[in-house]
Amino acid sequence: MKIYMNNNLVDASEATVSVFDHGLLYGDGIFEGIRLYDSCVFKLDEHLERLEYSAKAIMLEMPWSRQQIADAVCETCRANDLKDGYIRLVVTRGVGSLGLSIKNCDQPQLIIIADKIQLYPQEFYDNGLKIITVPTRRSNPAALPPAVKSLNYLNNILAKIEAQHLGYHEAIMLNDQGYIAECTGDNVFIVHKGELITPAASSGALKGITRDTALAIAEELGIPWREANMTRYDVWVAEEVFLTGTAAEIVPIVEIDARVIGDGKPGPITAKFLESFHRRVSVEGTML
Ligand code: PMP
């Protein structure tokens, strides 16, 4: 496997980072997860825009243009002979001294990994997924804006551990006011009385690219949508619930905290979203 590091494609065995990289020492960096469908990179420009916003928010000056990064992404996919896969783009603060100050970090590091994707089992889409709410909260936006896709994922990892210990694959995380923020790696949507509702970014949700696609699908289907504060009660009594994410795409949820959602089967509106999503991935990408 070839990995893109700074300006070169290197063998995976040689793709190593310094122990003085602040990405490793402090989680000081940002990332994106992107999908490749049939030799087309899905929503590449949107991912690179979010990467730029993340960089701006943490005051990390990227010395590469959007086009240069886009070219590097495509080059990495081609070098690995990939047609379908998952692309992980990481930008670290770079090598510095043993201190929090970014003053000695002169050279941010760009890493691109393009690999086959580990998909959720088909059964999750056919029968729906059961999830729970966990105690670990999403970061308070005043501490670390969740809209920044940073290398600090420890609270999401703790939430995932809590879910997995109880035999679940995904977990709903609340914000520090007790409203639903999102799942550990996916956004949450409910369908209630004909409306599509999802937490706002200000509730602690990442502005997911798949979330945006779901909102565009709602427009296409003529389903009214809005952002709102949502409690656990709201998801328990929804007719349908689904999650969105780059890797997961659109996953129906059939049980939350032991409450059956709707009739316990993936709902008809969720099915329409999935169908439209699959149609879009083949036409809305950047060709390699
Ligand atoms: N929330 C979190 C915390 C995430 O890490 C992700 C990305 N896996 C998402 C939501 C979904 O965002 P996207 O649709 O851009 O993948």
Short mmCIF file of C-alpha atoms and ligand atoms in Angstrom, two decimals:
data_model
loop_
_atom_site.label_atom_id
_atom_site.label_comp_id
_atom_site.label_asym_id
_atom_site.label_seq_id
_atom_site.Cartn_x
_atom_site.Cartn_y
_atom_site.Cartn_z
CA MET A 1 0.00 0.00 0.00
CA LYS A 2 1.19 3.50 -0.88
CA ILE A 3 0.65 6.34 1.57
CA TYR A 4 0.89 10.00 0.67
CA MET A 5 3.12 11.87 3.12
CA ASN A 6 3.90 15.49 2.46
CA ASN A 7 4.87 15.49 -1.18
CA ASN A 8 5.60 11.81 -1.71
CA LEU A 9 3.96 8.45 -2.08
CA VAL A 10 5.78 6.01 0.18
CA ASP A 11 5.33 2.38 1.19
CA ALA A 12 3.12 1.93 4.24
CA SER A 13 6.13 0.52 6.14
CA GLU A 14 7.96 3.81 5.59
CA ALA A 15 4.99 6.04 6.37
CA THR A 16 5.97 7.00 9.90
CA VAL A 17 5.58 10.15 11.97
CA SER A 18 8.03 11.69 14.38
CA VAL A 19 7.44 11.21 18.11
CA PHE A 20 7.76 15.02 18.31
CA ASP A 21 4.79 15.60 15.99
CA HIS A 22 2.18 17.53 17.96
CA GLY A 23 -0.51 15.45 16.29
CA LEU A 24 0.84 12.52 18.31
CA LEU A 25 1.87 14.41 21.44
CA TYR A 26 -1.32 16.45 21.86
CA GLY A 27 -3.88 15.38 19.26
CA ASP A 28 -3.06 18.71 17.62
CA GLY A 29 -4.34 18.23 14.11
CA ILE A 30 -7.41 17.66 11.95
CA PHE A 31 -8.75 14.99 9.64
CA GLU A 32 -11.36 13.99 7.08
CA GLY A 33 -12.87 10.64 6.11
CA ILE A 34 -13.91 10.51 2.45
CA ARG A 35 -15.48 7.83 0.24
CA LEU A 36 -14.46 6.66 -3.20
CA TYR A 37 -17.32 5.14 -5.21
CA ASP A 38 -16.65 3.62 -8.61
CA SER A 39 -13.52 5.78 -9.20
CA CYS A 40 -15.29 8.98 -8.08
CA VAL A 41 -14.41 10.78 -4.85
CA PHE A 42 -17.72 11.71 -3.20
CA LYS A 43 -18.11 15.36 -2.17
CA LEU A 44 -14.37 16.00 -2.30
CA ASP A 45 -14.73 19.77 -2.44
CA GLU A 46 -17.07 19.78 0.58
CA HIS A 47 -14.63 17.66 2.60
CA LEU A 48 -11.73 19.94 1.67
CA GLU A 49 -13.76 23.01 2.60
CA ARG A 50 -14.52 21.47 6.03
CA LEU A 51 -10.82 20.64 6.39
CA GLU A 52 -9.96 24.29 5.68
CA TYR A 53 -12.51 25.47 8.25
CA SER A 54 -11.11 23.03 10.84
CA ALA A 55 -7.59 24.31 10.08
CA LYS A 56 -8.70 27.92 10.41
CA ALA A 57 -10.45 27.23 13.72
CA ILE A 58 -7.32 25.74 15.28
CA MET A 59 -5.02 28.29 13.60
CA LEU A 60 -3.16 25.73 11.55
CA GLU A 61 -1.89 27.28 8.35
CA MET A 62 -1.95 24.73 5.58
CA PRO A 63 0.70 25.47 2.96
CA TRP A 64 -1.25 23.57 0.27
CA SER A 65 -4.03 24.84 -1.96
CA ARG A 66 -7.37 23.01 -2.12
CA GLN A 67 -6.46 21.87 -5.64
CA GLN A 68 -3.10 20.50 -4.51
CA ILE A 69 -4.77 18.44 -1.77
CA ALA A 70 -7.48 17.27 -4.20
CA ASP A 71 -4.81 16.17 -6.67
CA ALA A 72 -2.92 14.36 -3.90
CA VAL A 73 -6.11 12.52 -2.85
CA CYS A 74 -6.74 11.34 -6.42
CA GLU A 75 -3.08 10.43 -6.92
CA THR A 76 -3.12 8.29 -3.76
CA CYS A 77 -6.25 6.42 -4.90
CA ARG A 78 -4.73 5.78 -8.33
CA ALA A 79 -1.41 4.63 -6.84
CA ASN A 80 -3.33 2.03 -4.83
CA ASP A 81 -5.45 0.94 -7.79
CA LEU A 82 -8.61 1.68 -5.85
CA LYS A 83 -12.05 2.04 -7.40
CA ASP A 84 -14.07 1.87 -4.18
CA GLY A 85 -12.68 2.68 -0.80
CA TYR A 86 -12.20 4.97 2.16
CA ILE A 87 -9.77 7.87 2.20
CA ARG A 88 -8.36 9.19 5.47
CA LEU A 89 -6.81 12.61 5.20
CA VAL A 90 -4.84 13.80 8.22
CA VAL A 91 -3.11 17.12 8.79
CA THR A 92 -0.96 17.35 11.91
CA ARG A 93 0.58 20.46 13.43
CA GLY A 94 3.97 18.89 12.64
CA VAL A 95 7.19 18.45 14.57
CA GLY A 96 7.81 20.82 17.45
CA SER A 97 9.31 20.86 20.92
CA LEU A 98 7.94 19.22 24.07
CA GLY A 99 5.52 21.96 25.00
CA LEU A 100 2.07 23.09 24.02
CA SER A 101 3.29 26.11 22.08
CA ILE A 102 2.86 25.83 18.34
CA LYS A 103 5.68 28.34 17.76
CA ASN A 104 8.28 25.71 16.89
CA CYS A 105 5.97 23.68 14.66
CA ASP A 106 7.15 25.01 11.31
CA GLN A 107 5.86 22.37 8.94
CA PRO A 108 2.36 20.85 9.10
CA GLN A 109 2.23 17.29 7.88
CA LEU A 110 -0.25 15.99 5.29
CA ILE A 111 -0.99 12.28 5.32
CA ILE A 112 -3.39 10.52 2.95
CA ILE A 113 -4.35 6.87 3.37
CA ALA A 114 -6.59 5.27 0.74
CA ASP A 115 -7.76 1.78 1.57
CA LYS A 116 -10.60 -0.68 1.16
CA ILE A 117 -13.54 0.12 3.37
CA GLN A 118 -14.81 -1.98 6.26
CA LEU A 119 -18.54 -1.70 5.65
CA TYR A 120 -21.25 -2.23 8.24
CA PRO A 121 -22.82 -5.67 7.67
CA GLN A 122 -25.76 -5.65 5.23
CA GLU A 123 -27.95 -6.91 8.07
CA PHE A 124 -27.80 -3.44 9.72
CA TYR A 125 -29.43 -1.93 6.64
CA ASP A 126 -31.95 -4.73 6.17
CA ASN A 127 -33.05 -5.09 9.80
CA GLY A 128 -31.89 -1.80 11.34
CA LEU A 129 -29.49 -1.13 14.18
CA LYS A 130 -30.15 -1.06 17.93
CA ILE A 131 -28.33 1.69 19.81
CA ILE A 132 -28.18 3.25 23.28
CA THR A 133 -27.45 6.58 24.92
CA VAL A 134 -24.19 6.59 26.88
CA PRO A 135 -22.94 8.73 29.79
CA THR A 136 -19.92 10.31 28.05
CA ARG A 137 -20.91 13.73 26.76
CA ARG A 138 -19.95 15.45 23.50
CA SER A 139 -17.48 18.31 24.00
CA ASN A 140 -18.90 21.64 24.99
CA PRO A 141 -18.49 23.99 21.99
CA ALA A 142 -16.86 26.51 24.31
CA ALA A 143 -14.16 23.97 25.13
CA LEU A 144 -13.57 22.46 21.71
CA PRO A 145 -16.06 23.20 18.92
CA PRO A 146 -17.39 19.82 17.76
CA ALA A 147 -17.58 21.30 14.26
CA VAL A 148 -13.78 21.04 14.19
CA LYS A 149 -12.92 17.55 13.01
CA SER A 150 -9.86 17.40 15.21
CA LEU A 151 -7.55 14.59 16.27
CA ASN A 152 -9.12 14.82 19.77
CA TYR A 153 -11.68 12.02 19.61
CA LEU A 154 -11.17 10.61 23.07
CA ASN A 155 -14.65 11.35 24.40
CA ASN A 156 -16.20 9.78 21.30
CA ILE A 157 -13.91 6.79 21.77
CA LEU A 158 -15.02 6.47 25.41
CA ALA A 159 -18.64 6.61 24.27
CA LYS A 160 -17.94 3.87 21.72
CA ILE A 161 -16.28 1.74 24.42
CA GLU A 162 -19.33 2.20 26.65
CA ALA A 163 -21.63 1.08 23.83
CA GLN A 164 -19.48 -1.89 22.87
CA HIS A 165 -19.21 -3.10 26.47
CA LEU A 166 -22.97 -3.41 26.47
CA GLY A 167 -23.04 -5.14 23.08
CA TYR A 168 -24.02 -2.18 20.88
CA HIS A 169 -22.24 -0.83 17.79
CA GLU A 170 -23.18 2.84 18.06
CA ALA A 171 -24.17 5.24 20.83
CA ILE A 172 -26.02 8.51 21.09
CA MET A 173 -24.01 11.21 22.85
CA LEU A 174 -25.73 14.09 24.63
CA ASN A 175 -24.33 17.57 25.06
CA ASP A 176 -23.72 19.03 28.51
CA GLN A 177 -27.30 20.35 28.61
CA GLY A 178 -28.67 16.87 28.06
CA TYR A 179 -29.79 17.41 24.47
CA ILE A 180 -28.84 14.96 21.76
CA ALA A 181 -25.68 15.95 19.93
CA GLU A 182 -24.85 13.03 17.63
CA CYS A 183 -23.49 9.50 17.63
CA THR A 184 -19.81 8.67 18.10
CA GLY A 185 -19.15 8.89 14.36
CA ASP A 186 -22.51 9.66 12.77
CA ASN A 187 -25.23 12.33 12.79
CA VAL A 188 -28.75 11.56 14.06
CA PHE A 189 -32.06 12.24 12.28
CA ILE A 190 -35.62 11.55 13.34
CA VAL A 191 -38.84 11.52 11.33
CA HIS A 192 -41.79 12.76 13.38
CA LYS A 193 -45.25 13.66 12.10
CA GLY A 194 -43.96 14.01 8.54
CA GLU A 195 -41.01 16.22 9.46
CA LEU A 196 -37.30 15.46 9.39
CA ILE A 197 -35.48 16.82 12.47
CA THR A 198 -31.78 16.80 13.38
CA PRO A 199 -29.71 18.55 16.07
CA ALA A 200 -28.02 21.79 15.01
CA ALA A 201 -24.24 22.09 14.97
CA SER A 202 -24.66 24.32 18.04
CA SER A 203 -26.01 21.26 19.91
CA GLY A 204 -22.60 19.65 19.49
CA ALA A 205 -23.04 17.93 16.15
CA LEU A 206 -20.38 17.80 13.47
CA LYS A 207 -21.67 19.35 10.24
CA GLY A 208 -21.58 16.01 8.49
CA ILE A 209 -21.20 15.91 4.73
CA THR A 210 -23.66 13.00 4.65
CA ARG A 211 -25.94 15.06 6.91
CA ASP A 212 -25.92 17.82 4.27
CA THR A 213 -26.67 15.23 1.60
CA ALA A 214 -29.61 13.95 3.68
CA LEU A 215 -30.96 17.51 3.93
CA ALA A 216 -30.64 17.89 0.13
CA ILE A 217 -32.54 14.60 -0.26
CA ALA A 218 -35.27 15.93 2.05
CA GLU A 219 -35.62 18.92 -0.30
CA GLU A 220 -35.76 16.58 -3.29
CA LEU A 221 -38.44 14.44 -1.65
CA GLY A 222 -40.42 17.46 -0.47
CA ILE A 223 -40.07 16.46 3.18
CA PRO A 224 -39.96 19.49 5.51
CA TRP A 225 -36.86 19.55 7.72
CA ARG A 226 -35.56 21.60 10.58
CA GLU A 227 -32.77 21.68 13.14
CA ALA A 228 -33.88 21.52 16.76
CA ASN A 229 -32.82 20.65 20.27
CA MET A 230 -33.82 17.04 20.76
CA THR A 231 -34.16 15.09 23.98
CA ARG A 232 -33.99 11.33 24.45
CA TYR A 233 -37.80 11.38 24.64
CA ASP A 234 -37.93 12.84 21.12
CA VAL A 235 -35.96 9.96 19.63
CA TRP A 236 -37.84 7.32 21.61
CA VAL A 237 -41.22 8.45 20.24
CA ALA A 238 -40.10 9.16 16.66
CA GLU A 239 -41.68 7.15 13.85
CA GLU A 240 -38.27 6.65 12.24
CA VAL A 241 -34.67 7.31 13.21
CA PHE A 242 -31.60 7.04 11.02
CA LEU A 243 -27.90 7.86 11.25
CA THR A 244 -25.73 9.42 8.55
CA GLY A 245 -21.98 9.24 8.06
CA THR A 246 -19.39 8.84 5.35
CA ALA A 247 -18.63 5.22 6.23
CA ALA A 248 -22.10 4.23 7.44
CA GLU A 249 -23.99 6.15 4.70
CA ILE A 250 -27.61 6.01 5.98
CA VAL A 251 -28.40 3.42 8.67
CA PRO A 252 -31.93 2.74 9.96
CA ILE A 253 -32.30 2.61 13.75
CA VAL A 254 -34.96 0.29 15.17
CA GLU A 255 -34.33 0.45 18.91
CA ILE A 256 -32.95 3.11 21.26
CA ASP A 257 -32.43 2.53 25.01
CA ALA A 258 -34.62 -0.59 24.76
CA ARG A 259 -37.53 1.41 23.24
CA VAL A 260 -38.69 0.07 19.89
CA ILE A 261 -38.70 2.77 17.19
CA GLY A 262 -41.81 2.81 15.02
CA ASP A 263 -42.80 -0.76 14.33
CA GLY A 264 -39.29 -2.08 14.94
CA LYS A 265 -38.38 -2.30 11.25
CA PRO A 266 -36.53 0.17 9.00
CA GLY A 267 -39.12 2.77 7.98
CA PRO A 268 -40.34 3.70 4.48
CA ILE A 269 -38.94 7.26 4.59
CA THR A 270 -35.50 6.00 5.62
CA ALA A 271 -35.66 3.59 2.66
CA LYS A 272 -36.35 6.52 0.31
CA PHE A 273 -33.33 8.40 1.70
CA LEU A 274 -31.11 5.35 1.20
CA GLU A 275 -32.29 4.89 -2.36
CA SER A 276 -31.67 8.54 -3.26
CA PHE A 277 -28.29 8.44 -1.52
CA HIS A 278 -27.16 5.45 -3.58
CA ARG A 279 -28.25 7.20 -6.76
CA ARG A 280 -26.27 10.30 -5.81
CA VAL A 281 -22.93 8.65 -4.99
CA SER A 282 -22.47 7.55 -8.57
CA VAL A 283 -23.13 10.97 -10.09
CA GLU A 284 -21.93 13.53 -7.55
CA GLY A 285 -18.25 12.59 -7.30
CA THR A 286 -14.92 13.87 -8.61
CA MET A 287 -13.50 11.43 -11.18
CA LEU A 288 -10.02 10.11 -10.41
N1 PMP B 1 -20.12 13.02 13.74
C1 PMP B 1 -18.87 12.64 14.02
C2 PMP B 1 -18.37 12.79 15.41
C3 PMP B 1 -18.05 12.12 13.01
O1 PMP B 1 -16.80 11.77 13.28
C4 PMP B 1 -18.57 11.99 11.70
C5 PMP B 1 -17.69 11.45 10.60
N2 PMP B 1 -17.50 10.06 10.69
C6 PMP B 1 -19.89 12.35 11.47
C7 PMP B 1 -20.63 12.89 12.50
C8 PMP B 1 -20.51 12.22 10.10
O2 PMP B 1 -19.93 13.15 9.22
P1 PMP B 1 -19.74 12.84 7.68
O3 PMP B 1 -21.09 12.63 7.11
O4 PMP B 1 -19.07 14.05 7.14
O5 PMP B 1 -18.90 11.62 7.59
#
